[in-house]
Each structure stands twice: as structure tokens, then as C-alpha cells.
CSV table of C-alpha atoms in Angstrom, one decimal:
chain,number,residue,atom,x,y,z
A,28,UNK,CA,100.9,171.6,100.8
A,29,UNK,CA,103.9,173.9,101.3
A,30,UNK,CA,106.0,171.0,102.5
A,31,UNK,CA,105.2,168.9,99.5
A,32,UNK,CA,106.0,171.8,97.2
A,33,UNK,CA,109.3,172.4,98.9
A,34,UNK,CA,110.1,168.7,98.7
A,35,UNK,CA,109.5,168.9,94.9
A,36,UNK,CA,111.8,171.9,94.6
A,37,UNK,CA,114.6,169.9,96.2
A,38,UNK,CA,114.1,166.4,94.8
A,39,UNK,CA,112.7,167.0,91.4
A,40,UNK,CA,114.1,170.5,90.4
A,41,UNK,CA,117.4,170.4,92.3
A,42,UNK,CA,117.0,173.7,94.2
A,43,UNK,CA,119.4,173.8,97.2
A,44,UNK,CA,117.4,173.2,100.4
A,45,UNK,CA,118.5,176.4,102.0
A,46,UNK,CA,117.1,178.4,99.0
A,47,UNK,CA,113.8,176.7,98.7
A,48,UNK,CA,111.7,178.8,101.1
A,49,UNK,CA,112.8,182.1,99.5
A,50,UNK,CA,112.4,180.9,95.9
A,51,UNK,CA,109.0,179.3,96.5
A,52,UNK,CA,107.7,182.4,98.3
A,53,UNK,CA,109.0,184.6,95.4
A,54,UNK,CA,107.3,182.5,92.8
A,55,UNK,CA,104.0,182.4,94.7
A,56,UNK,CA,104.1,186.2,95.3
A,57,UNK,CA,105.1,186.9,91.7
A,58,UNK,CA,102.9,184.5,89.8
A,59,UNK,CA,100.1,183.6,92.2
A,60,UNK,CA,101.1,179.9,91.9
A,61,UNK,CA,104.4,178.3,92.7
A,62,UNK,CA,104.0,176.0,89.7
A,63,UNK,CA,103.9,179.0,87.4
A,64,UNK,CA,107.4,179.9,88.5
A,65,UNK,CA,108.6,176.3,88.1
A,66,UNK,CA,107.2,176.1,84.5
A,67,UNK,CA,108.7,179.5,83.5
A,68,UNK,CA,112.2,179.1,85.0
A,69,UNK,CA,112.8,175.3,85.4
A,70,UNK,CA,110.8,173.7,82.5
A,71,UNK,CA,108.8,171.6,84.9
A,72,UNK,CA,106.0,169.4,83.5
A,73,UNK,CA,102.8,170.7,85.3
A,74,UNK,CA,101.2,167.3,85.2
A,75,UNK,CA,104.2,165.7,86.9
A,76,UNK,CA,103.9,168.4,89.6
A,77,UNK,CA,100.2,167.6,89.9
A,78,UNK,CA,100.9,163.9,90.4
A,79,UNK,CA,103.8,164.3,92.8
A,80,UNK,CA,102.4,167.1,94.9
A,81,UNK,CA,98.6,167.8,94.6
A,82,UNK,CA,97.5,164.2,94.0
A,83,UNK,CA,99.9,162.8,96.6
A,84,UNK,CA,98.4,164.8,99.5
A,85,UNK,CA,96.5,162.7,102.1
A,86,UNK,CA,93.5,164.9,101.8
A,87,UNK,CA,91.1,162.3,103.4
A,88,UNK,CA,93.0,162.9,106.6
A,89,UNK,CA,93.2,166.7,106.3
A,90,UNK,CA,89.7,167.8,105.0
A,91,UNK,CA,86.5,166.8,106.7
A,92,UNK,CA,82.9,167.4,105.6
A,93,UNK,CA,81.8,170.9,106.6
A,94,UNK,CA,78.0,170.9,107.3
A,95,UNK,CA,78.0,174.5,108.4
A,96,UNK,CA,79.5,175.6,105.1
A,97,UNK,CA,77.1,173.4,103.2
A,98,UNK,CA,74.2,175.2,104.9
A,99,UNK,CA,75.7,178.6,104.2
A,100,UNK,CA,76.1,177.8,100.5
A,101,UNK,CA,72.6,176.4,100.2
A,102,UNK,CA,71.2,179.7,101.5
A,103,UNK,CA,72.9,181.9,98.8
A,104,UNK,CA,70.3,183.2,96.4
A,105,UNK,CA,72.6,183.4,93.4
A,106,UNK,CA,74.8,181.5,91.0
A,107,UNK,CA,77.8,179.9,92.8
A,108,UNK,CA,81.0,179.3,90.9
A,109,UNK,CA,84.3,177.8,91.9
A,110,UNK,CA,87.3,179.7,90.6
A,111,UNK,CA,90.6,178.1,91.6
A,112,UNK,CA,94.3,177.9,90.7
A,113,UNK,CA,94.2,174.1,91.3
A,114,UNK,CA,94.0,171.5,88.5
A,115,UNK,CA,90.5,170.0,88.2
A,116,UNK,CA,91.2,166.6,89.9
A,117,UNK,CA,92.5,168.3,93.0
A,118,UNK,CA,89.7,170.9,93.1
A,119,UNK,CA,87.0,168.3,92.7
A,120,UNK,CA,88.6,166.1,95.4
A,121,UNK,CA,88.6,169.0,97.9
A,122,UNK,CA,85.0,169.9,97.1
A,123,UNK,CA,83.9,166.3,97.5
A,124,UNK,CA,85.6,165.9,100.9
A,125,UNK,CA,84.1,169.2,102.2
A,126,UNK,CA,80.7,167.8,101.0
A,127,UNK,CA,79.9,170.9,98.9
A,128,UNK,CA,80.6,169.5,95.4
A,129,UNK,CA,76.8,169.8,94.5
A,130,UNK,CA,76.5,173.4,95.8
A,131,UNK,CA,78.1,175.0,92.7
A,132,UNK,CA,76.9,175.4,89.1
A,133,UNK,CA,80.4,175.2,87.6
A,134,UNK,CA,84.1,175.3,88.0
A,135,UNK,CA,86.9,177.4,86.5
A,136,UNK,CA,90.2,175.7,87.2
A,137,UNK,CA,93.8,176.0,86.1
A,138,UNK,CA,94.4,173.6,83.2
A,139,UNK,CA,97.9,172.2,83.7
A,140,UNK,CA,97.6,170.3,80.5
A,141,UNK,CA,97.7,173.5,78.4
A,142,UNK,CA,101.2,174.9,77.7
A,143,UNK,CA,101.7,178.3,79.3
A,144,UNK,CA,98.4,178.1,81.2
A,145,UNK,CA,97.1,181.2,82.9
A,146,UNK,CA,96.0,181.4,86.6
A,147,UNK,CA,95.0,184.0,89.1
A,148,UNK,CA,96.1,186.8,89.4
A,149,UNK,CA,96.6,187.1,85.6
A,150,UNK,CA,93.9,189.2,83.9
A,151,UNK,CA,93.0,186.4,81.4
A,152,UNK,CA,92.1,184.1,84.2
A,153,UNK,CA,89.4,186.5,85.5
A,154,UNK,CA,88.1,187.0,82.0
A,155,UNK,CA,88.0,183.2,81.6
A,156,UNK,CA,86.0,182.8,84.8
A,157,UNK,CA,83.5,185.3,83.7
A,158,UNK,CA,83.1,183.6,80.3
A,159,UNK,CA,82.7,180.2,82.0
A,160,UNK,CA,80.1,181.6,84.4
A,161,UNK,CA,78.2,183.4,81.6
A,162,UNK,CA,78.7,186.8,83.2
A,163,UNK,CA,79.5,190.1,81.4
A,164,UNK,CA,79.1,192.7,84.1
A,165,UNK,CA,82.1,192.7,86.5
A,166,UNK,CA,80.0,194.5,89.1
A,167,UNK,CA,77.9,191.3,89.4
A,168,UNK,CA,81.0,189.2,90.4
A,169,UNK,CA,82.0,188.5,94.0
A,170,UNK,CA,85.3,186.8,94.9
A,171,UNK,CA,86.2,185.1,98.2
A,172,UNK,CA,90.0,184.3,98.2
A,173,UNK,CA,92.8,183.8,100.7
A,174,UNK,CA,95.4,185.4,98.4
A,175,UNK,CA,95.8,189.2,98.8
A,176,UNK,CA,97.4,189.1,95.3
A,177,UNK,CA,94.2,187.6,93.8
A,178,UNK,CA,92.0,190.0,95.8
A,179,UNK,CA,93.8,193.0,94.5
A,180,UNK,CA,93.6,191.8,90.9
A,181,UNK,CA,89.9,191.1,91.2
A,182,UNK,CA,89.3,194.6,92.5
A,183,UNK,CA,90.9,196.0,89.4
A,184,UNK,CA,88.3,194.2,87.4
A,185,UNK,CA,85.5,195.8,89.4
A,186,UNK,CA,84.6,192.6,91.4
A,187,UNK,CA,83.5,192.9,95.0
A,188,UNK,CA,86.0,191.1,97.1
A,189,UNK,CA,86.3,189.3,100.4
A,190,UNK,CA,89.8,188.5,101.7
A,191,UNK,CA,89.8,185.3,103.7
A,192,UNK,CA,92.9,186.2,105.8
A,193,UNK,CA,94.8,184.6,108.6
A,194,UNK,CA,93.9,187.6,110.7
A,195,UNK,CA,91.2,189.8,109.3
A,196,UNK,CA,92.1,192.6,111.6
A,197,UNK,CA,95.5,192.9,110.0
A,198,UNK,CA,94.4,192.8,106.3
A,199,UNK,CA,93.7,195.9,104.3
A,200,UNK,CA,93.0,194.0,101.1
A,201,UNK,CA,89.6,193.7,99.6
A,202,UNK,CA,86.2,195.3,100.2
A,203,UNK,CA,85.7,193.0,103.2
A,204,UNK,CA,88.0,190.9,105.4
A,205,UNK,CA,87.2,187.7,107.3
A,206,UNK,CA,89.3,185.0,108.9
A,207,UNK,CA,86.6,182.4,109.0
A,208,UNK,CA,84.7,181.4,105.9
A,209,UNK,CA,81.6,180.8,108.0
A,210,UNK,CA,81.5,184.6,108.6
A,211,UNK,CA,80.8,185.4,105.0
A,212,UNK,CA,77.1,186.1,105.6
A,213,UNK,CA,78.1,188.7,108.2
A,214,UNK,CA,79.8,190.9,105.6
A,215,UNK,CA,77.5,190.2,102.7
A,216,UNK,CA,74.1,189.6,104.3
A,217,UNK,CA,72.3,191.0,101.3
A,218,UNK,CA,73.2,187.9,99.3
A,219,UNK,CA,71.2,185.8,101.6
A,220,UNK,CA,68.3,188.2,101.6
A,221,UNK,CA,67.7,189.0,97.9
A,222,UNK,CA,64.5,191.0,98.5
A,223,UNK,CA,66.5,193.5,100.5
A,224,UNK,CA,68.7,194.8,97.6
A,225,UNK,CA,68.3,195.6,93.9
A,226,UNK,CA,71.1,193.5,92.5
A,227,UNK,CA,70.2,191.1,89.6
A,228,UNK,CA,71.0,188.3,92.0
A,229,UNK,CA,70.3,185.4,89.7
A,230,UNK,CA,73.0,186.6,87.3
A,231,UNK,CA,75.9,187.0,89.7
A,232,UNK,CA,78.4,184.3,90.6
A,233,UNK,CA,80.2,183.8,93.8
A,234,UNK,CA,83.7,182.5,93.2
A,235,UNK,CA,85.3,180.5,96.0
A,236,UNK,CA,89.0,179.5,95.9
A,237,UNK,CA,89.3,176.0,97.2
A,238,UNK,CA,92.9,175.2,96.8
A,239,UNK,CA,96.1,177.1,96.2
A,240,UNK,CA,99.7,176.1,95.7
């Protein structure tokens, strides 16, 4: 994904190759999505970016069905909701290849077709996810995300957060840290054992980020 994005910076935007890594990292860290920086500063068409970057990825070779993750999701006793910075076609494609597209009740995605779209970690994106999922109480929201920026923003909203980090031992972001998505039940076991806690479990969404740019 990063290579495709950097190629787009050079070939489509005209950013000097030696500056791409720093600029791409700056946009991602500042806006949560490289594309957000491209639209703000380079007048890039988000749908063109989607076609030439996200949709061009050979995902069939990169993503395989994850039976273990499917089993974990089936065991969750709550509403499960996808909350992603990806455009819908890319998000759905990833979910389908993982074999978990039927394990969620809905999807909040970043709509590239809307001018000046919002995305994580912008506050409006979290409010939009709650509206989409039909949730009013932030304390009933849990987010699993690989972006520290998104995790920090979600915590400000009062969500419980799990940082899916490259190395969990080195992360101080979120309420919990894991470096393998399959370890999620270890840090939030109560969500798989609803009778052992007093949360209104049927009203709380789990938001899983499936794709970032």
C-alpha cells in the first residue's frame, strides 16, 4: 500500500521522489489519511486515487481467509461494526477476502465521493460512526485500530480502545495494546462472556479498522 501511495505522489502529483517519504508520512500523521493531505494541498481527485491506488492492489495475493478471526468474531456477544478510513469498495473487498464480510452488522467508511470528506481521527467521523451504528453512549463503544492517532482521538470521545501495534510492548496508546488481532479476547474477555459483566452488551458496537492509507 505504501509503495502504491508513493508511486502516486511521484507520477500523478509530481512530488520529487526524494521528498515523497517525508511528505507522505507528514500527511498521514497530520490527517490520519495520506489522501486527505493530497486533496487539501494538491487538489487530487479522491476517486482517481482510489482507482489508481486502492483498487489496483493485488489483494487476492496479499489477503487470505482468516478462519481464526472468523471464529473470534462469531463469539462476540455484541453488535460488530466496521469503521474504516477506506472507501467502501476497498473495505468490502478486504472483508470478503478475509472471509468475515458476514460477521458485521454495518460499515462506516470514508466516502471519497463527497467533497471535503471527513475521516479518522477527525471528531465528525467518530460521531458519524456512532450515528450509523445507532449508539448514543460513547462508553458503549470499543475501537480496535492500528493507528495511534485514531486510538488517541477515540479515547477523547470516551471509547474503550485497543491499539493493534507493531509491538504491543512499545505502545502506550489506548486502554489495551496487542500486536496480533487474534489476542483481542485476551484483553477484553468480558465481551465473549456477557453474563460476567453488567454492560448493555447488545447495544455496543465493536469497530474494526480494516484498511488504512
